[in-house]
Amino acid sequence: MSVIFAFVAGALSFFSPCVFPLVPAYVAHLTGTPIAGDKIQIGKREIFIRSLAFIGGFSIIFVVMGATASVIGQMFAQYRDLVEKIAGLFIIIFGLQMAGILSFRLLMKEKRWDAGAKKPTGLLSSILVGMAFAAGWSPCVGLTLSSILLLASSTKTLYSGMGLLLLYSLGLGVPFLLISLAITKSLKIVKNINRWLPTLSKVNGWLLVALGVLLYTGKMTKISAILSSYSIFSF
């Protein structure tokens, strides 16, 4: 169950007002190519390789964060039920914030990433840009990321926590890769999706609320056990 939540949360994070509108700018910076003629002027092969490196960069940071959260959670393994309830409450608060029900200024603080004028010149540079992107996370996506980290802290093994953040990264990375390829043809897809961003943000918020409730009540484990009895979920 947590696997599904992690991947979907990653995908919805990509379609947040903090990230999606900036995709053309990120891609232009990654490739060192200007936006002209309503599209990114670069070949698909180049943008595919650079985007993969970028995704790899932020995935490294997130997986390390997942491992850290899992280790911290295991330090309090004897209080697992309490940890799950506290994590569930925080996730509910984060979800209500994203859904627009709550409005805590503290949760809206932002740390911006300034890439500077220097453009990435190779795969290593693209990886470093991805790592910087993860480190300079914006507030509305940070709430989702924090929720998945809290979920990772309640896992029983280190690899489970790392796996959750890897799936979150894939959820974020797959649409980034697809949109990056699409805008080599036209930026219209970005303009068309922009109108749905407020709705998607609310969907993400209520998804987190549901996750928090399941974690707080202990239903997450029970549902996961039921799903695992079916072969499609046994992995």
mmCIF file of C-alpha atoms in Angstrom:
data_model
loop_
_atom_site.group_PDB
_atom_site.id
_atom_site.type_symbol
_atom_site.label_atom_id
_atom_site.label_comp_id
_atom_site.label_asym_id
_atom_site.label_seq_id
_atom_site.Cartn_x
_atom_site.Cartn_y
_atom_site.Cartn_z
ATOM 1 C CA MET A 1 0.000 0.000 0.000
ATOM 2 C CA SER A 2 2.806 2.400 0.889
ATOM 3 C CA VAL A 3 4.474 1.543 -2.438
ATOM 4 C CA ILE A 4 1.411 2.782 -4.335
ATOM 5 C CA PHE A 5 1.191 5.937 -2.231
ATOM 6 C CA ALA A 6 4.888 6.728 -2.721
ATOM 7 C CA PHE A 7 4.777 6.466 -6.522
ATOM 8 C CA VAL A 8 1.495 8.374 -6.910
ATOM 9 C CA ALA A 9 2.692 11.081 -4.500
ATOM 10 C CA GLY A 10 5.832 11.479 -6.607
ATOM 11 C CA ALA A 11 3.800 11.885 -9.790
ATOM 12 C CA LEU A 12 1.473 14.413 -8.167
ATOM 13 C CA SER A 13 4.514 16.276 -6.808
ATOM 14 C CA PHE A 14 5.698 16.768 -10.373
ATOM 15 C CA PHE A 15 2.359 18.316 -11.286
ATOM 16 C CA SER A 16 2.508 20.808 -8.429
ATOM 17 C CA PRO A 17 2.530 24.593 -8.982
ATOM 18 C CA CYS A 18 6.074 24.611 -7.569
ATOM 19 C CA VAL A 19 7.571 22.318 -10.196
ATOM 20 C CA PHE A 20 5.571 21.806 -13.369
ATOM 21 C CA PRO A 21 5.531 25.400 -14.695
ATOM 22 C CA LEU A 22 9.329 25.489 -14.295
ATOM 23 C CA VAL A 23 10.001 22.332 -16.337
ATOM 24 C CA PRO A 24 10.851 24.212 -19.582
ATOM 25 C CA ALA A 25 13.304 26.388 -17.659
ATOM 26 C CA TYR A 26 14.923 23.334 -16.022
ATOM 27 C CA VAL A 27 15.218 21.561 -19.368
ATOM 28 C CA ALA A 28 16.648 24.651 -21.051
ATOM 29 C CA HIS A 29 19.219 24.938 -18.264
ATOM 30 C CA LEU A 30 20.101 21.233 -18.385
ATOM 31 C CA THR A 31 20.738 21.277 -22.106
ATOM 32 C CA GLY A 32 22.095 24.805 -22.396
ATOM 33 C CA THR A 33 19.543 25.321 -25.176
ATOM 34 C CA PRO A 34 17.246 28.359 -25.424
ATOM 35 C CA ILE A 35 13.488 28.161 -25.892
ATOM 36 C CA ALA A 36 12.626 29.347 -29.390
ATOM 37 C CA GLY A 37 9.722 28.828 -31.751
ATOM 38 C CA ASP A 38 7.497 27.591 -28.883
ATOM 39 C CA LYS A 39 9.751 24.574 -28.221
ATOM 40 C CA ILE A 40 13.138 23.491 -26.878
ATOM 41 C CA GLN A 41 15.626 23.476 -29.728
ATOM 42 C CA ILE A 42 17.419 20.197 -29.068
ATOM 43 C CA GLY A 43 17.369 16.561 -30.213
ATOM 44 C CA LYS A 44 15.384 13.951 -28.286
ATOM 45 C CA ARG A 45 18.421 11.740 -27.659
ATOM 46 C CA GLU A 46 20.342 14.535 -25.945
ATOM 47 C CA ILE A 47 17.421 15.636 -23.820
ATOM 48 C CA PHE A 48 16.653 12.010 -22.898
ATOM 49 C CA ILE A 49 20.193 11.391 -21.633
ATOM 50 C CA ARG A 50 20.414 14.706 -19.765
ATOM 51 C CA SER A 51 16.991 14.183 -18.167
ATOM 52 C CA LEU A 52 17.949 10.697 -16.982
ATOM 53 C CA ALA A 53 21.087 12.110 -15.382
ATOM 54 C CA PHE A 54 19.034 14.861 -13.728
ATOM 55 C CA ILE A 55 16.538 12.293 -12.398
ATOM 56 C CA GLY A 56 19.424 10.166 -11.136
ATOM 57 C CA GLY A 57 20.791 13.174 -9.272
ATOM 58 C CA PHE A 58 17.684 13.965 -7.263
ATOM 59 C CA SER A 59 16.988 10.239 -6.762
ATOM 60 C CA ILE A 60 20.344 9.840 -5.009
ATOM 61 C CA ILE A 61 19.481 12.592 -2.535
ATOM 62 C CA PHE A 62 15.980 11.276 -1.874
ATOM 63 C CA VAL A 63 17.100 7.675 -1.364
ATOM 64 C CA VAL A 64 19.770 8.824 1.105
ATOM 65 C CA MET A 65 17.100 10.831 2.922
ATOM 66 C CA GLY A 66 14.885 7.738 2.968
ATOM 67 C CA ALA A 67 17.687 5.647 4.432
ATOM 68 C CA THR A 68 18.291 8.275 7.115
ATOM 69 C CA ALA A 69 14.598 8.456 8.015
ATOM 70 C CA SER A 70 14.412 4.666 8.196
ATOM 71 C CA VAL A 71 17.470 4.439 10.466
ATOM 72 C CA ILE A 72 16.053 7.075 12.802
ATOM 73 C CA GLY A 73 12.732 5.251 12.865
ATOM 74 C CA GLN A 74 14.428 1.951 13.727
ATOM 75 C CA MET A 75 16.143 3.617 16.678
ATOM 76 C CA PHE A 76 12.654 3.971 18.141
ATOM 77 C CA ALA A 77 11.442 0.545 17.005
ATOM 78 C CA GLN A 78 10.112 -0.277 20.458
ATOM 79 C CA TYR A 79 7.813 2.732 20.133
ATOM 80 C CA ARG A 80 6.702 1.883 16.572
ATOM 81 C CA ASP A 81 3.000 2.339 17.303
ATOM 82 C CA LEU A 82 3.644 5.795 18.742
ATOM 83 C CA VAL A 83 5.929 6.711 15.827
ATOM 84 C CA GLU A 84 3.219 5.692 13.353
ATOM 85 C CA LYS A 85 0.586 7.768 15.136
ATOM 86 C CA ILE A 86 2.813 10.855 15.306
ATOM 87 C CA ALA A 87 3.817 10.432 11.651
ATOM 88 C CA GLY A 88 0.169 9.955 10.697
ATOM 89 C CA LEU A 89 -0.864 13.171 12.451
ATOM 90 C CA PHE A 90 1.864 15.183 10.735
ATOM 91 C CA ILE A 91 0.956 13.732 7.341
ATOM 92 C CA ILE A 92 -2.696 14.665 7.902
ATOM 93 C CA ILE A 93 -1.658 18.236 8.740
ATOM 94 C CA PHE A 94 0.551 18.416 5.633
ATOM 95 C CA GLY A 95 -2.306 17.099 3.512
ATOM 96 C CA LEU A 96 -4.814 19.600 4.865
ATOM 97 C CA GLN A 97 -2.274 22.358 4.196
ATOM 98 C CA MET A 98 -1.959 21.279 0.559
ATOM 99 C CA ALA A 99 -5.725 20.912 0.179
ATOM 100 C CA GLY A 100 -6.136 24.521 1.318
ATOM 101 C CA ILE A 101 -7.995 23.667 4.531
ATOM 102 C CA LEU A 102 -5.133 24.844 6.756
ATOM 103 C CA SER A 103 -2.742 27.714 6.187
ATOM 104 C CA PHE A 104 0.310 27.623 8.435
ATOM 105 C CA ARG A 105 2.950 30.151 7.385
ATOM 106 C CA LEU A 106 5.677 27.976 8.848
ATOM 107 C CA LEU A 107 4.852 25.253 6.301
ATOM 108 C CA MET A 108 4.985 27.736 3.425
ATOM 109 C CA LYS A 109 8.571 28.849 3.951
ATOM 110 C CA GLU A 110 10.687 28.374 0.872
ATOM 111 C CA LYS A 111 14.321 27.787 0.020
ATOM 112 C CA ARG A 112 15.016 28.578 -3.618
ATOM 113 C CA TRP A 113 17.718 26.942 -5.685
ATOM 114 C CA ASP A 114 19.793 29.335 -7.756
ATOM 115 C CA ALA A 115 21.497 27.497 -10.582
ATOM 116 C CA GLY A 116 23.477 30.522 -11.604
ATOM 117 C CA ALA A 117 24.498 31.410 -15.127
ATOM 118 C CA LYS A 118 26.755 28.407 -15.702
ATOM 119 C CA LYS A 119 25.136 25.689 -17.807
ATOM 120 C CA PRO A 120 25.683 21.934 -17.295
ATOM 121 C CA THR A 121 28.335 20.702 -19.710
ATOM 122 C CA GLY A 122 28.021 16.927 -19.284
ATOM 123 C CA LEU A 123 26.274 14.058 -17.541
ATOM 124 C CA LEU A 124 28.057 14.677 -14.239
ATOM 125 C CA SER A 125 26.912 18.291 -14.291
ATOM 126 C CA SER A 126 23.328 17.185 -14.974
ATOM 127 C CA ILE A 127 23.514 14.801 -12.008
ATOM 128 C CA LEU A 128 24.807 17.607 -9.788
ATOM 129 C CA VAL A 129 21.982 19.879 -10.973
ATOM 130 C CA GLY A 130 19.507 17.140 -10.021
ATOM 131 C CA MET A 131 21.072 16.889 -6.580
ATOM 132 C CA ALA A 132 20.891 20.661 -6.169
ATOM 133 C CA PHE A 133 17.251 20.559 -7.277
ATOM 134 C CA ALA A 134 16.480 18.040 -4.510
ATOM 135 C CA ALA A 135 18.365 20.098 -1.920
ATOM 136 C CA GLY A 136 16.568 23.325 -2.889
ATOM 137 C CA TRP A 137 13.081 21.845 -2.644
ATOM 138 C CA SER A 138 10.086 24.190 -2.767
ATOM 139 C CA PRO A 139 7.366 24.261 -0.077
ATOM 140 C CA CYS A 140 4.323 22.537 -1.553
ATOM 141 C CA VAL A 141 6.380 19.600 -2.841
ATOM 142 C CA GLY A 142 8.311 19.589 0.415
ATOM 143 C CA LEU A 143 5.103 18.710 2.270
ATOM 144 C CA THR A 144 4.651 15.605 0.117
ATOM 145 C CA LEU A 145 8.305 14.667 0.418
ATOM 146 C CA SER A 146 8.186 15.102 4.191
ATOM 147 C CA SER A 147 5.136 12.846 4.325
ATOM 148 C CA ILE A 148 6.885 10.060 2.419
ATOM 149 C CA LEU A 149 9.915 10.478 4.687
ATOM 150 C CA LEU A 150 7.652 10.111 7.720
ATOM 151 C CA LEU A 151 6.233 6.983 6.129
ATOM 152 C CA ALA A 152 9.790 5.727 5.574
ATOM 153 C CA SER A 153 10.567 6.313 9.250
ATOM 154 C CA SER A 154 7.797 3.872 10.167
ATOM 155 C CA THR A 155 9.137 1.043 7.979
ATOM 156 C CA LYS A 156 10.712 -2.041 9.541
ATOM 157 C CA THR A 157 13.872 -2.216 7.417
ATOM 158 C CA LEU A 158 16.408 0.182 5.950
ATOM 159 C CA TYR A 159 15.762 -1.080 2.433
ATOM 160 C CA SER A 160 12.034 -0.506 2.777
ATOM 161 C CA GLY A 161 12.625 3.165 3.572
ATOM 162 C CA MET A 162 15.070 3.534 0.704
ATOM 163 C CA GLY A 163 12.630 1.739 -1.607
ATOM 164 C CA LEU A 164 9.820 4.148 -0.772
ATOM 165 C CA LEU A 165 11.952 7.157 -1.675
ATOM 166 C CA LEU A 166 13.169 5.440 -4.840
ATOM 167 C CA LEU A 167 9.550 4.940 -5.897
ATOM 168 C CA TYR A 168 8.774 8.546 -5.001
ATOM 169 C CA SER A 169 11.683 9.585 -7.225
ATOM 170 C CA LEU A 170 10.388 7.403 -10.069
ATOM 171 C CA GLY A 171 6.938 8.916 -9.680
ATOM 172 C CA LEU A 172 8.491 12.347 -10.034
ATOM 173 C CA GLY A 173 11.031 11.356 -12.682
ATOM 174 C CA VAL A 174 8.888 9.464 -15.208
ATOM 175 C CA PRO A 175 6.563 12.391 -16.025
ATOM 176 C CA PHE A 176 9.561 14.750 -16.020
ATOM 177 C CA LEU A 177 11.197 12.592 -18.681
ATOM 178 C CA LEU A 178 8.024 12.363 -20.777
ATOM 179 C CA ILE A 179 7.296 16.092 -20.619
ATOM 180 C CA SER A 180 10.927 16.900 -21.398
ATOM 181 C CA LEU A 181 10.654 14.879 -24.608
ATOM 182 C CA ALA A 182 7.261 16.403 -25.433
ATOM 183 C CA ILE A 183 8.457 20.004 -25.238
ATOM 184 C CA THR A 184 11.018 19.369 -27.976
ATOM 185 C CA LYS A 185 7.937 19.486 -30.217
ATOM 186 C CA SER A 186 5.811 22.131 -28.523
ATOM 187 C CA LEU A 187 5.293 23.925 -25.199
ATOM 188 C CA LYS A 188 1.530 23.772 -25.641
ATOM 189 C CA ILE A 189 1.298 20.657 -23.482
ATOM 190 C CA VAL A 190 2.721 22.644 -20.544
ATOM 191 C CA LYS A 191 0.218 25.447 -21.106
ATOM 192 C CA ASN A 192 -2.693 22.990 -21.310
ATOM 193 C CA ILE A 193 -1.750 21.121 -18.121
ATOM 194 C CA ASN A 194 -1.109 24.321 -16.132
ATOM 195 C CA ARG A 195 -4.847 24.932 -15.790
ATOM 196 C CA TRP A 196 -5.237 21.651 -13.886
ATOM 197 C CA LEU A 197 -2.464 22.289 -11.362
ATOM 198 C CA PRO A 198 -4.628 23.737 -8.537
ATOM 199 C CA THR A 199 -6.940 20.716 -8.756
ATOM 200 C CA LEU A 200 -4.033 18.271 -8.792
ATOM 201 C CA SER A 201 -2.545 20.007 -5.757
ATOM 202 C CA LYS A 202 -5.793 19.456 -3.842
ATOM 203 C CA VAL A 203 -5.884 15.812 -4.965
ATOM 204 C CA ASN A 204 -2.344 15.426 -3.625
ATOM 205 C CA GLY A 205 -3.427 17.005 -0.345
ATOM 206 C CA TRP A 206 -6.364 14.667 0.177
ATOM 207 C CA LEU A 207 -4.184 11.715 -0.819
ATOM 208 C CA LEU A 208 -1.837 12.633 2.019
ATOM 209 C CA VAL A 209 -4.764 12.984 4.414
ATOM 210 C CA ALA A 210 -5.882 9.459 3.498
ATOM 211 C CA LEU A 211 -2.325 8.188 3.955
ATOM 212 C CA GLY A 212 -2.077 9.872 7.351
ATOM 213 C CA VAL A 213 -5.405 8.436 8.538
ATOM 214 C CA LEU A 214 -4.426 4.919 7.432
ATOM 215 C CA LEU A 215 -1.063 5.198 9.169
ATOM 216 C CA TYR A 216 -2.519 6.675 12.379
ATOM 217 C CA THR A 217 -5.241 4.039 12.673
ATOM 218 C CA GLY A 218 -2.956 1.123 11.782
ATOM 219 C CA LYS A 219 -5.080 0.295 8.738
ATOM 220 C CA MET A 220 -2.091 0.689 6.417
ATOM 221 C CA THR A 221 -0.540 -2.557 7.635
ATOM 222 C CA LYS A 222 -3.838 -4.433 7.413
ATOM 223 C CA ILE A 223 -4.584 -3.265 3.865
ATOM 224 C CA SER A 224 -1.017 -4.049 2.794
ATOM 225 C CA ALA A 225 -1.401 -7.563 4.194
ATOM 226 C CA ILE A 226 -4.622 -8.071 2.238
ATOM 227 C CA LEU A 227 -3.078 -6.781 -0.998
ATOM 228 C CA SER A 228 0.011 -8.932 -0.543
ATOM 229 C CA SER A 229 -2.201 -12.043 -0.669
ATOM 230 C CA TYR A 230 -2.737 -11.352 -4.356
ATOM 231 C CA SER A 231 0.114 -12.310 -6.654
ATOM 232 C CA ILE A 232 0.064 -8.972 -8.515
ATOM 233 C CA PHE A 233 1.070 -7.211 -5.259
ATOM 234 C CA SER A 234 3.520 -9.847 -4.043
ATOM 235 C CA PHE A 235 6.896 -8.235 -4.734
#
